[in-house]
Amino acid sequence: MSTAGNFFGYVVVIGDANLDISATASVSMKMPGPHICQEVVFKPGGSLRNIAENLALLGCKTFLLSALGDDADGEGLAAATRKAGVDLSATRICAGHATGRAVIVNDCDGENYCVVGNVAIMDQITPQWLTGHASLLSGAAAIVTSPAIRKETLAWLVSKYDQCPILMDTIGLHFIKNLTPWLGHIHTLKLDRHVAGQLSGIAVASRETAPEVARWFHRVGVKQLVLSLGGFGFYYSNEEVAGWMDAPSVKVVNVTGAGDALLAGFAYGWVQGMPFADTARFARACAALTLMTPMNVHPALSPQAVEELRV
């Protein structure tokens, strides 16, 4: 796969940016507690912020439209995100609000056990505020967001800017009610089997079910589908091209952020004009690199690093 060539524009990423407090258990969380953790790590997080950082490290001109508090957490997040190359000129600094935080508990094998967060500040991402960035949104080559933003904000965004490719990670079951009316406006949708089953009514019990699920989403208007089965890989489909990508054979240090890197890889491929199958391989390698670092984004991510991994 080749990543050479010129970008066809910039990407706008809209959504959460928060401080992650990550703890990894020393023994299996299935054992009776209390549990002693290997370490507690404070790191820049937020699914959409992670995507923006991935894209910037890959060389995409990337704007993050998020909300940060005027506090130490917000200052630290902003500094780390700018350092990666993300443009924060359109990010909202909200006086009197606390920057979002998420507590992430990982099992001893690096797999996520649970997440508890306070991201109330994301309510500050409103249609009224986004209207002030209309020219930025109108000129984007792609917009990346999630249904975790306010329901009315999502409705405004996808109805007004669906002429621009909108890429979305469903995040989880909790937010799918926000997305259901707007599926036909989504260009690229990344989701897991649970969300796919809830939206389509088709139980994803095995790999053999994936093509049927993909056809359902294409019928309602989704152009590109990425169906993640975690450790079993993912299925990708755009009606013309479809296939499976097995999970990468790498030593897993931490799974947080791997899905974000995967979607960032698909956004990168779209903006680069890469063939869809090549984009899937590229995205898989982005996720593999992230699995090998304790951070939410691999600090040395680059097109060259992805090429060299060749998982």
PDB file of C-alpha atoms in Angstrom:
ATOM      1  CA  MET A   1       0.000   0.000   0.000  1.00  0.00           C
ATOM      2  CA  SER A   2       1.280   3.440  -0.872  1.00  0.00           C
ATOM      3  CA  THR A   3       0.613   6.535   1.218  1.00  0.00           C
ATOM      4  CA  ALA A   4       2.404   8.911  -1.102  1.00  0.00           C
ATOM      5  CA  GLY A   5       0.593  11.816  -2.699  1.00  0.00           C
ATOM      6  CA  ASN A   6      -1.043  15.126  -1.932  1.00  0.00           C
ATOM      7  CA  PHE A   7      -3.905  15.606   0.481  1.00  0.00           C
ATOM      8  CA  PHE A   8      -7.169  16.777  -1.021  1.00  0.00           C
ATOM      9  CA  GLY A   9      -8.046  19.131   1.832  1.00  0.00           C
ATOM     10  CA  TYR A  10      -8.336  19.370   5.589  1.00  0.00           C
ATOM     11  CA  VAL A  11     -10.348  17.365   8.116  1.00  0.00           C
ATOM     12  CA  VAL A  12     -12.619  18.792  10.827  1.00  0.00           C
ATOM     13  CA  VAL A  13     -13.060  16.636  13.930  1.00  0.00           C
ATOM     14  CA  ILE A  14     -15.946  17.447  16.278  1.00  0.00           C
ATOM     15  CA  GLY A  15     -16.348  15.938  19.716  1.00  0.00           C
ATOM     16  CA  ASP A  16     -14.857  15.077  23.069  1.00  0.00           C
ATOM     17  CA  ALA A  17     -11.476  15.981  24.487  1.00  0.00           C
ATOM     18  CA  ASN A  18     -10.781  14.899  28.034  1.00  0.00           C
ATOM     19  CA  LEU A  19      -8.145  13.791  30.493  1.00  0.00           C
ATOM     20  CA  ASP A  20      -7.978  10.019  30.872  1.00  0.00           C
ATOM     21  CA  ILE A  21      -7.063   8.501  34.224  1.00  0.00           C
ATOM     22  CA  SER A  22      -6.090   4.958  33.294  1.00  0.00           C
ATOM     23  CA  ALA A  23      -5.467   2.096  35.723  1.00  0.00           C
ATOM     24  CA  THR A  24      -4.381  -1.416  34.735  1.00  0.00           C
ATOM     25  CA  ALA A  25      -5.032  -4.272  37.148  1.00  0.00           C
ATOM     26  CA  SER A  26      -2.177  -6.519  38.261  1.00  0.00           C
ATOM     27  CA  VAL A  27      -4.373  -9.641  38.225  1.00  0.00           C
ATOM     28  CA  SER A  28      -7.550 -10.547  36.369  1.00  0.00           C
ATOM     29  CA  MET A  29     -10.572  -8.411  37.187  1.00  0.00           C
ATOM     30  CA  LYS A  30     -12.560 -11.673  37.254  1.00  0.00           C
ATOM     31  CA  MET A  31     -10.896 -12.509  40.561  1.00  0.00           C
ATOM     32  CA  PRO A  32     -12.534 -11.219  43.751  1.00  0.00           C
ATOM     33  CA  GLY A  33     -11.378  -7.707  44.707  1.00  0.00           C
ATOM     34  CA  PRO A  34     -10.016  -5.415  45.908  1.00  0.00           C
ATOM     35  CA  HIS A  35      -7.619  -5.051  42.998  1.00  0.00           C
ATOM     36  CA  ILE A  36      -4.111  -3.650  42.965  1.00  0.00           C
ATOM     37  CA  CYS A  37      -3.215  -1.792  39.797  1.00  0.00           C
ATOM     38  CA  GLN A  38       0.095  -1.933  37.970  1.00  0.00           C
ATOM     39  CA  GLU A  39       0.072   1.827  37.487  1.00  0.00           C
ATOM     40  CA  VAL A  40      -2.164   4.861  37.173  1.00  0.00           C
ATOM     41  CA  VAL A  41      -1.522   6.970  34.089  1.00  0.00           C
ATOM     42  CA  PHE A  42      -2.849  10.442  33.292  1.00  0.00           C
ATOM     43  CA  LYS A  43      -2.965  10.966  29.536  1.00  0.00           C
ATOM     44  CA  PRO A  44      -4.676  13.068  26.871  1.00  0.00           C
ATOM     45  CA  GLY A  45      -7.874  11.375  25.771  1.00  0.00           C
ATOM     46  CA  GLY A  46     -11.321  11.697  24.328  1.00  0.00           C
ATOM     47  CA  SER A  47     -12.187   9.561  21.329  1.00  0.00           C
ATOM     48  CA  LEU A  48     -12.490  12.452  18.873  1.00  0.00           C
ATOM     49  CA  ARG A  49      -9.419  14.237  20.237  1.00  0.00           C
ATOM     50  CA  ASN A  50      -7.502  10.979  19.764  1.00  0.00           C
ATOM     51  CA  ILE A  51      -8.693  10.775  16.162  1.00  0.00           C
ATOM     52  CA  ALA A  52      -7.601  14.354  15.538  1.00  0.00           C
ATOM     53  CA  GLU A  53      -4.141  13.654  16.959  1.00  0.00           C
ATOM     54  CA  ASN A  54      -3.773  10.524  14.837  1.00  0.00           C
ATOM     55  CA  LEU A  55      -4.682  12.456  11.707  1.00  0.00           C
ATOM     56  CA  ALA A  56      -2.274  15.289  12.504  1.00  0.00           C
ATOM     57  CA  LEU A  57       0.589  12.851  13.109  1.00  0.00           C
ATOM     58  CA  LEU A  58      -0.212  11.230   9.760  1.00  0.00           C
ATOM     59  CA  GLY A  59       0.228  14.616   8.108  1.00  0.00           C
ATOM     60  CA  CYS A  60      -3.382  15.711   7.619  1.00  0.00           C
ATOM     61  CA  LYS A  61      -4.277  19.323   8.280  1.00  0.00           C
ATOM     62  CA  THR A  62      -6.719  18.772  11.129  1.00  0.00           C
ATOM     63  CA  PHE A  63      -9.001  21.109  13.065  1.00  0.00           C
ATOM     64  CA  LEU A  64     -10.524  20.000  16.379  1.00  0.00           C
ATOM     65  CA  LEU A  65     -13.825  21.551  17.385  1.00  0.00           C
ATOM     66  CA  SER A  66     -14.208  20.595  21.022  1.00  0.00           C
ATOM     67  CA  ALA A  67     -14.808  22.186  24.420  1.00  0.00           C
ATOM     68  CA  LEU A  68     -12.231  22.591  27.185  1.00  0.00           C
ATOM     69  CA  GLY A  69     -12.515  24.161  30.613  1.00  0.00           C
ATOM     70  CA  ASP A  70     -10.377  27.113  31.660  1.00  0.00           C
ATOM     71  CA  ASP A  71      -8.503  24.884  34.093  1.00  0.00           C
ATOM     72  CA  ALA A  72      -5.190  23.063  34.372  1.00  0.00           C
ATOM     73  CA  ASP A  73      -6.575  19.943  32.675  1.00  0.00           C
ATOM     74  CA  GLY A  74      -7.726  22.023  29.729  1.00  0.00           C
ATOM     75  CA  GLU A  75      -4.387  23.781  29.426  1.00  0.00           C
ATOM     76  CA  GLY A  76      -2.533  20.469  29.494  1.00  0.00           C
ATOM     77  CA  LEU A  77      -4.813  18.861  26.929  1.00  0.00           C
ATOM     78  CA  ALA A  78      -4.536  21.848  24.629  1.00  0.00           C
ATOM     79  CA  ALA A  79      -0.741  21.892  24.857  1.00  0.00           C
ATOM     80  CA  ALA A  80      -0.405  18.158  24.137  1.00  0.00           C
ATOM     81  CA  THR A  81      -2.856  18.287  21.247  1.00  0.00           C
ATOM     82  CA  ARG A  82      -1.225  21.330  19.645  1.00  0.00           C
ATOM     83  CA  LYS A  83       2.178  19.691  20.006  1.00  0.00           C
ATOM     84  CA  ALA A  84       0.911  16.820  17.845  1.00  0.00           C
ATOM     85  CA  GLY A  85      -0.010  19.329  15.146  1.00  0.00           C
ATOM     86  CA  VAL A  86      -3.777  19.674  15.644  1.00  0.00           C
ATOM     87  CA  ASP A  87      -5.213  23.146  14.996  1.00  0.00           C
ATOM     88  CA  LEU A  88      -7.219  24.210  18.070  1.00  0.00           C
ATOM     89  CA  SER A  89      -8.114  27.683  16.857  1.00  0.00           C
ATOM     90  CA  ALA A  90     -11.774  26.639  16.689  1.00  0.00           C
ATOM     91  CA  THR A  91     -11.879  24.790  20.025  1.00  0.00           C
ATOM     92  CA  ARG A  92     -14.112  26.407  22.641  1.00  0.00           C
ATOM     93  CA  ILE A  93     -12.624  27.415  26.010  1.00  0.00           C
ATOM     94  CA  CYS A  94     -15.508  27.507  28.482  1.00  0.00           C
ATOM     95  CA  ALA A  95     -15.026  29.741  31.518  1.00  0.00           C
ATOM     96  CA  GLY A  96     -16.326  28.213  34.721  1.00  0.00           C
ATOM     97  CA  HIS A  97     -16.553  24.688  33.290  1.00  0.00           C
ATOM     98  CA  ALA A  98     -14.395  21.709  34.185  1.00  0.00           C
ATOM     99  CA  THR A  99     -12.553  19.897  31.409  1.00  0.00           C
ATOM    100  CA  GLY A 100     -13.892  16.395  30.877  1.00  0.00           C
ATOM    101  CA  ARG A 101     -12.318  13.467  32.695  1.00  0.00           C
ATOM    102  CA  ALA A 102     -12.655   9.723  32.189  1.00  0.00           C
ATOM    103  CA  VAL A 103     -11.549   6.938  34.539  1.00  0.00           C
ATOM    104  CA  ILE A 104     -10.541   3.870  32.532  1.00  0.00           C
ATOM    105  CA  VAL A 105      -9.954   0.506  34.206  1.00  0.00           C
ATOM    106  CA  ASN A 106      -8.076  -2.088  32.168  1.00  0.00           C
ATOM    107  CA  ASP A 107      -7.748  -5.768  32.921  1.00  0.00           C
ATOM    108  CA  CYS A 108      -4.289  -7.243  33.386  1.00  0.00           C
ATOM    109  CA  ASP A 109      -4.131  -8.180  29.675  1.00  0.00           C
ATOM    110  CA  GLY A 110      -4.687  -4.564  28.597  1.00  0.00           C
ATOM    111  CA  GLU A 111      -8.326  -5.130  27.606  1.00  0.00           C
ATOM    112  CA  ASN A 112     -10.788  -2.502  28.756  1.00  0.00           C
ATOM    113  CA  TYR A 113     -12.882  -3.465  31.780  1.00  0.00           C
ATOM    114  CA  CYS A 114     -14.958  -0.332  32.351  1.00  0.00           C
ATOM    115  CA  VAL A 115     -15.031   3.418  31.748  1.00  0.00           C
ATOM    116  CA  VAL A 116     -16.625   6.071  33.944  1.00  0.00           C
ATOM    117  CA  GLY A 117     -16.498   9.670  32.831  1.00  0.00           C
ATOM    118  CA  ASN A 118     -17.767  13.189  33.328  1.00  0.00           C
ATOM    119  CA  VAL A 119     -17.930  14.915  29.960  1.00  0.00           C
ATOM    120  CA  ALA A 120     -20.783  17.333  30.657  1.00  0.00           C
ATOM    121  CA  ILE A 121     -18.750  20.104  29.039  1.00  0.00           C
ATOM    122  CA  MET A 122     -19.509  18.523  25.647  1.00  0.00           C
ATOM    123  CA  ASP A 123     -22.978  20.069  25.951  1.00  0.00           C
ATOM    124  CA  GLN A 124     -21.224  23.336  25.067  1.00  0.00           C
ATOM    125  CA  ILE A 125     -20.832  22.071  21.497  1.00  0.00           C
ATOM    126  CA  THR A 126     -24.111  23.529  20.261  1.00  0.00           C
ATOM    127  CA  PRO A 127     -25.538  24.251  16.794  1.00  0.00           C
ATOM    128  CA  GLN A 128     -25.373  27.949  17.613  1.00  0.00           C
ATOM    129  CA  TRP A 129     -21.668  27.738  18.384  1.00  0.00           C
ATOM    130  CA  LEU A 130     -20.897  25.600  15.325  1.00  0.00           C
ATOM    131  CA  THR A 131     -22.697  28.139  13.135  1.00  0.00           C
ATOM    132  CA  GLY A 132     -19.813  30.510  13.899  1.00  0.00           C
ATOM    133  CA  HIS A 133     -17.496  28.033  12.141  1.00  0.00           C
ATOM    134  CA  ALA A 134     -19.673  27.543   9.076  1.00  0.00           C
ATOM    135  CA  SER A 135     -16.944  28.472   6.595  1.00  0.00           C
ATOM    136  CA  LEU A 136     -14.518  25.990   8.183  1.00  0.00           C
ATOM    137  CA  LEU A 137     -17.097  23.214   8.029  1.00  0.00           C
ATOM    138  CA  SER A 138     -18.123  24.025   4.467  1.00  0.00           C
ATOM    139  CA  GLY A 139     -14.552  23.760   3.213  1.00  0.00           C
ATOM    140  CA  ALA A 140     -13.682  20.447   4.867  1.00  0.00           C
ATOM    141  CA  ALA A 141     -12.685  17.403   2.842  1.00  0.00           C
ATOM    142  CA  ALA A 142     -14.181  15.270   5.605  1.00  0.00           C
ATOM    143  CA  ILE A 143     -15.888  15.712   8.961  1.00  0.00           C
ATOM    144  CA  VAL A 144     -15.364  13.189  11.758  1.00  0.00           C
ATOM    145  CA  THR A 145     -17.722  13.103  14.733  1.00  0.00           C
ATOM    146  CA  SER A 146     -19.782  10.788  16.947  1.00  0.00           C
ATOM    147  CA  PRO A 147     -23.352  10.494  18.259  1.00  0.00           C
ATOM    148  CA  ALA A 148     -21.995  11.294  21.725  1.00  0.00           C
ATOM    149  CA  ILE A 149     -22.399  15.000  20.977  1.00  0.00           C
ATOM    150  CA  ARG A 150     -25.753  16.629  21.772  1.00  0.00           C
ATOM    151  CA  LYS A 151     -28.699  15.161  19.885  1.00  0.00           C
ATOM    152  CA  GLU A 152     -29.702  18.500  18.394  1.00  0.00           C
ATOM    153  CA  THR A 153     -26.101  19.279  17.459  1.00  0.00           C
ATOM    154  CA  LEU A 154     -25.739  15.996  15.609  1.00  0.00           C
ATOM    155  CA  ALA A 155     -29.044  16.565  13.803  1.00  0.00           C
ATOM    156  CA  TRP A 156     -27.998  20.065  12.749  1.00  0.00           C
ATOM    157  CA  LEU A 157     -24.566  18.939  11.587  1.00  0.00           C
ATOM    158  CA  VAL A 158     -25.525  15.930   9.491  1.00  0.00           C
ATOM    159  CA  SER A 159     -28.550  17.604   7.902  1.00  0.00           C
ATOM    160  CA  LYS A 160     -26.653  20.769   6.979  1.00  0.00           C
ATOM    161  CA  TYR A 161     -23.286  19.322   5.915  1.00  0.00           C
ATOM    162  CA  ASP A 162     -24.081  15.915   4.476  1.00  0.00           C
ATOM    163  CA  GLN A 163     -22.629  17.060   1.136  1.00  0.00           C
ATOM    164  CA  CYS A 164     -19.292  16.622   2.940  1.00  0.00           C
ATOM    165  CA  PRO A 165     -18.264  13.038   3.779  1.00  0.00           C
ATOM    166  CA  ILE A 166     -19.138  12.476   7.440  1.00  0.00           C
ATOM    167  CA  LEU A 167     -17.223   9.707   9.196  1.00  0.00           C
ATOM    168  CA  MET A 168     -18.548   8.463  12.503  1.00  0.00           C
ATOM    169  CA  ASP A 169     -17.767   6.025  15.293  1.00  0.00           C
ATOM    170  CA  THR A 170     -20.933   5.014  17.130  1.00  0.00           C
ATOM    171  CA  ILE A 171     -18.917   4.760  20.413  1.00  0.00           C
ATOM    172  CA  GLY A 172     -21.462   2.428  22.046  1.00  0.00           C
ATOM    173  CA  LEU A 173     -25.074   1.406  22.535  1.00  0.00           C
ATOM    174  CA  HIS A 174     -25.901   4.356  24.765  1.00  0.00           C
ATOM    175  CA  PHE A 175     -25.793   6.894  21.925  1.00  0.00           C
ATOM    176  CA  ILE A 176     -27.393   5.057  19.010  1.00  0.00           C
ATOM    177  CA  LYS A 177     -30.792   6.708  19.567  1.00  0.00           C
ATOM    178  CA  ASN A 178     -29.153   9.998  18.518  1.00  0.00           C
ATOM    179  CA  LEU A 179     -27.894   8.443  15.298  1.00  0.00           C
ATOM    180  CA  THR A 180     -30.843   6.342  14.121  1.00  0.00           C
ATOM    181  CA  PRO A 181     -32.697   9.097  12.189  1.00  0.00           C
ATOM    182  CA  TRP A 182     -29.544  10.159  10.363  1.00  0.00           C
ATOM    183  CA  LEU A 183     -27.975   6.924   9.144  1.00  0.00           C
ATOM    184  CA  GLY A 184     -28.590   7.871   5.519  1.00  0.00           C
ATOM    185  CA  HIS A 185     -26.415  10.959   5.945  1.00  0.00           C
ATOM    186  CA  ILE A 186     -23.321   9.073   7.134  1.00  0.00           C
ATOM    187  CA  HIS A 187     -20.542   8.350   4.647  1.00  0.00           C
ATOM    188  CA  THR A 188     -18.368   6.042   6.765  1.00  0.00           C
ATOM    189  CA  LEU A 189     -19.746   4.314   9.853  1.00  0.00           C
ATOM    190  CA  LYS A 190     -17.588   2.365  12.301  1.00  0.00           C
ATOM    191  CA  LEU A 191     -19.445   0.222  14.811  1.00  0.00           C
ATOM    192  CA  ASP A 192     -19.215  -2.994  16.794  1.00  0.00           C
ATOM    193  CA  ARG A 193     -21.461  -6.036  16.472  1.00  0.00           C
ATOM    194  CA  HIS A 194     -23.717  -5.001  19.373  1.00  0.00           C
ATOM    195  CA  VAL A 195     -24.519  -1.611  17.862  1.00  0.00           C
ATOM    196  CA  ALA A 196     -24.847  -3.160  14.393  1.00  0.00           C
ATOM    197  CA  GLY A 197     -27.390  -5.627  15.735  1.00  0.00           C
ATOM    198  CA  GLN A 198     -29.409  -2.960  17.502  1.00  0.00           C
ATOM    199  CA  LEU A 199     -29.537  -0.679  14.473  1.00  0.00           C
ATOM    200  CA  SER A 200     -30.162  -3.296  11.795  1.00  0.00           C
ATOM    201  CA  GLY A 201     -32.142  -5.886  13.720  1.00  0.00           C
ATOM    202  CA  ILE A 202     -29.720  -8.538  12.441  1.00  0.00           C
ATOM    203  CA  ALA A 203     -27.822 -10.437  15.115  1.00  0.00           C
ATOM    204  CA  VAL A 204     -24.107 -10.504  14.325  1.00  0.00           C
ATOM    205  CA  ALA A 205     -23.362 -14.000  15.565  1.00  0.00           C
ATOM    206  CA  SER A 206     -20.464 -14.826  13.257  1.00  0.00           C
ATOM    207  CA  ARG A 207     -18.344 -13.548  10.411  1.00  0.00           C
ATOM    208  CA  GLU A 208     -20.822 -15.022   7.951  1.00  0.00           C
ATOM    209  CA  THR A 209     -23.439 -12.494   9.074  1.00  0.00           C
ATOM    210  CA  ALA A 210     -21.305  -9.454   8.191  1.00  0.00           C
ATOM    211  CA  PRO A 211     -22.180  -9.160   4.470  1.00  0.00           C
ATOM    212  CA  GLU A 212     -25.916  -9.215   5.255  1.00  0.00           C
ATOM    213  CA  VAL A 213     -25.445  -6.521   7.890  1.00  0.00           C
ATOM    214  CA  ALA A 214     -23.392  -4.421   5.472  1.00  0.00           C
ATOM    215  CA  ARG A 215     -26.091  -4.690   2.795  1.00  0.00           C
ATOM    216  CA  TRP A 216     -28.667  -3.420   5.289  1.00  0.00           C
ATOM    217  CA  PHE A 217     -26.577  -0.342   6.104  1.00  0.00           C
ATOM    218  CA  HIS A 218     -25.861   0.354   2.446  1.00  0.00           C
ATOM    219  CA  ARG A 219     -29.590   0.190   1.688  1.00  0.00           C
ATOM    220  CA  VAL A 220     -30.292   2.934   4.232  1.00  0.00           C
ATOM    221  CA  GLY A 221     -27.563   5.136   2.744  1.00  0.00           C
ATOM    222  CA  VAL A 222     -24.265   4.405   4.526  1.00  0.00           C
ATOM    223  CA  LYS A 223     -21.528   4.486   1.880  1.00  0.00           C
ATOM    224  CA  GLN A 224     -18.730   2.745   3.790  1.00  0.00           C
ATOM    225  CA  LEU A 225     -19.128   0.365   6.720  1.00  0.00           C
ATOM    226  CA  VAL A 226     -16.452  -0.756   9.173  1.00  0.00           C
ATOM    227  CA  LEU A 227     -17.796  -3.539  11.401  1.00  0.00           C
ATOM    228  CA  SER A 228     -15.382  -4.244  14.243  1.00  0.00           C
ATOM    229  CA  LEU A 229     -15.313  -7.611  15.978  1.00  0.00           C
ATOM    230  CA  GLY A 230     -12.494  -6.683  18.353  1.00  0.00           C
ATOM    231  CA  GLY A 231      -9.939  -9.472  18.571  1.00  0.00           C
ATOM    232  CA  PHE A 232     -11.496 -11.161  15.533  1.00  0.00           C
ATOM    233  CA  GLY A 233     -10.717  -8.243  13.227  1.00  0.00           C
ATOM    234  CA  PHE A 234     -13.090  -6.112  11.185  1.00  0.00           C
ATOM    235  CA  TYR A 235     -15.216  -6.277   8.043  1.00  0.00           C
ATOM    236  CA  TYR A 236     -15.138  -3.401   5.582  1.00  0.00           C
ATOM    237  CA  SER A 237     -17.616  -2.753   2.790  1.00  0.00           C
ATOM    238  CA  ASN A 238     -18.510   0.021   0.341  1.00  0.00           C
ATOM    239  CA  GLU A 239     -20.867  -2.028  -1.897  1.00  0.00           C
ATOM    240  CA  GLU A 240     -18.178  -2.425  -4.568  1.00  0.00           C
ATOM    241  CA  VAL A 241     -15.344  -3.713  -2.364  1.00  0.00           C
ATOM    242  CA  ALA A 242     -15.646  -5.772   0.807  1.00  0.00           C
ATOM    243  CA  GLY A 243     -13.440  -8.020   2.888  1.00  0.00           C
ATOM    244  CA  TRP A 244     -12.076  -9.024   6.257  1.00  0.00           C
ATOM    245  CA  MET A 245      -9.043  -7.757   8.078  1.00  0.00           C
ATOM    246  CA  ASP A 246      -7.826 -10.075  10.820  1.00  0.00           C
ATOM    247  CA  ALA A 247      -6.774  -8.576  14.118  1.00  0.00           C
ATOM    248  CA  PRO A 248      -3.068  -7.686  14.023  1.00  0.00           C
ATOM    249  CA  SER A 249      -0.648 -10.113  15.669  1.00  0.00           C
ATOM    250  CA  VAL A 250       1.071  -7.706  18.038  1.00  0.00           C
ATOM    251  CA  LYS A 251       1.718  -7.619  21.772  1.00  0.00           C
ATOM    252  CA  VAL A 252      -1.227  -5.738  23.250  1.00  0.00           C
ATOM    253  CA  VAL A 253      -0.219  -3.184  25.864  1.00  0.00           C
ATOM    254  CA  ASN A 254      -3.425  -1.171  25.914  1.00  0.00           C
ATOM    255  CA  VAL A 255      -6.575  -1.284  23.765  1.00  0.00           C
ATOM    256  CA  THR A 256      -7.766   2.253  24.512  1.00  0.00           C
ATOM    257  CA  GLY A 257      -7.424   4.359  21.396  1.00  0.00           C
ATOM    258  CA  ALA A 258      -7.034   1.497  18.910  1.00  0.00           C
ATOM    259  CA  GLY A 259     -10.543   2.006  17.528  1.00  0.00           C
ATOM    260  CA  ASP A 260      -9.868   5.731  17.249  1.00  0.00           C
ATOM    261  CA  ALA A 261      -6.704   5.022  15.262  1.00  0.00           C
ATOM    262  CA  LEU A 262      -8.673   2.673  13.021  1.00  0.00           C
ATOM    263  CA  LEU A 263     -11.223   5.340  12.088  1.00  0.00           C
ATOM    264  CA  ALA A 264      -8.456   7.918  11.686  1.00  0.00           C
ATOM    265  CA  GLY A 265      -6.828   5.545   9.205  1.00  0.00           C
ATOM    266  CA  PHE A 266     -10.039   5.386   7.182  1.00  0.00           C
ATOM    267  CA  ALA A 267     -10.331   9.183   7.235  1.00  0.00           C
ATOM    268  CA  TYR A 268      -6.705   9.463   6.117  1.00  0.00           C
ATOM    269  CA  GLY A 269      -7.298   7.040   3.253  1.00  0.00           C
ATOM    270  CA  TRP A 270     -10.349   8.968   2.088  1.00  0.00           C
ATOM    271  CA  VAL A 271      -8.584  12.324   2.094  1.00  0.00           C
ATOM    272  CA  GLN A 272      -5.572  10.784   0.350  1.00  0.00           C
ATOM    273  CA  GLY A 273      -7.743   9.190  -2.331  1.00  0.00           C
ATOM    274  CA  MET A 274      -6.460   5.706  -1.486  1.00  0.00           C
ATOM    275  CA  PRO A 275      -8.297   2.635  -2.812  1.00  0.00           C
ATOM    276  CA  PHE A 276     -10.705   1.302  -0.191  1.00  0.00           C
ATOM    277  CA  ALA A 277      -8.933  -2.039   0.353  1.00  0.00           C
ATOM    278  CA  ASP A 278      -5.597  -0.228   0.767  1.00  0.00           C
ATOM    279  CA  THR A 279      -7.266   2.138   3.212  1.00  0.00           C
ATOM    280  CA  ALA A 280      -8.469  -0.825   5.285  1.00  0.00           C
ATOM    281  CA  ARG A 281      -4.947  -2.257   5.464  1.00  0.00           C
ATOM    282  CA  PHE A 282      -3.544   1.140   6.376  1.00  0.00           C
ATOM    283  CA  ALA A 283      -6.177   1.656   9.106  1.00  0.00           C
ATOM    284  CA  ARG A 284      -5.457  -1.790  10.533  1.00  0.00           C
ATOM    285  CA  ALA A 285      -1.777  -0.929  10.855  1.00  0.00           C
ATOM    286  CA  CYS A 286      -2.651   2.372  12.579  1.00  0.00           C
ATOM    287  CA  ALA A 287      -4.677   0.426  15.150  1.00  0.00           C
ATOM    288  CA  ALA A 288      -1.881  -2.136  15.565  1.00  0.00           C
ATOM    289  CA  LEU A 289       0.656   0.552  16.416  1.00  0.00           C
ATOM    290  CA  THR A 290      -1.713   1.992  19.012  1.00  0.00           C
ATOM    291  CA  LEU A 291      -2.201  -1.407  20.656  1.00  0.00           C
ATOM    292  CA  MET A 292       1.537  -1.502  21.332  1.00  0.00           C
ATOM    293  CA  THR A 293       1.719   1.729  23.346  1.00  0.00           C
ATOM    294  CA  PRO A 294       0.332   2.617  26.792  1.00  0.00           C
ATOM    295  CA  MET A 295      -0.775   5.962  25.364  1.00  0.00           C
ATOM    296  CA  ASN A 296      -4.044   6.587  23.538  1.00  0.00           C
ATOM    297  CA  VAL A 297      -2.142   7.610  20.397  1.00  0.00           C
ATOM    298  CA  HIS A 298       1.180   6.159  19.276  1.00  0.00           C
ATOM    299  CA  PRO A 299       3.611   9.076  19.637  1.00  0.00           C
ATOM    300  CA  ALA A 300       5.667   7.943  16.636  1.00  0.00           C
ATOM    301  CA  LEU A 301       2.700   7.400  14.303  1.00  0.00           C
ATOM    302  CA  SER A 302       3.468   8.402  10.718  1.00  0.00           C
ATOM    303  CA  PRO A 303       2.770   7.038   7.235  1.00  0.00           C
ATOM    304  CA  GLN A 304       6.308   5.648   7.237  1.00  0.00           C
ATOM    305  CA  ALA A 305       5.794   3.851  10.564  1.00  0.00           C
ATOM    306  CA  VAL A 306       2.589   2.338   9.227  1.00  0.00           C
ATOM    307  CA  GLU A 307       4.329   1.146   6.069  1.00  0.00           C
ATOM    308  CA  GLU A 308       7.187  -0.369   8.062  1.00  0.00           C
ATOM    309  CA  LEU A 309       4.884  -2.284  10.416  1.00  0.00           C
ATOM    310  CA  ARG A 310       3.286  -4.324   7.609  1.00  0.00           C
ATOM    311  CA  VAL A 311       1.008  -6.334   9.916  1.00  0.00           C
TER     312      VAL A 311
END
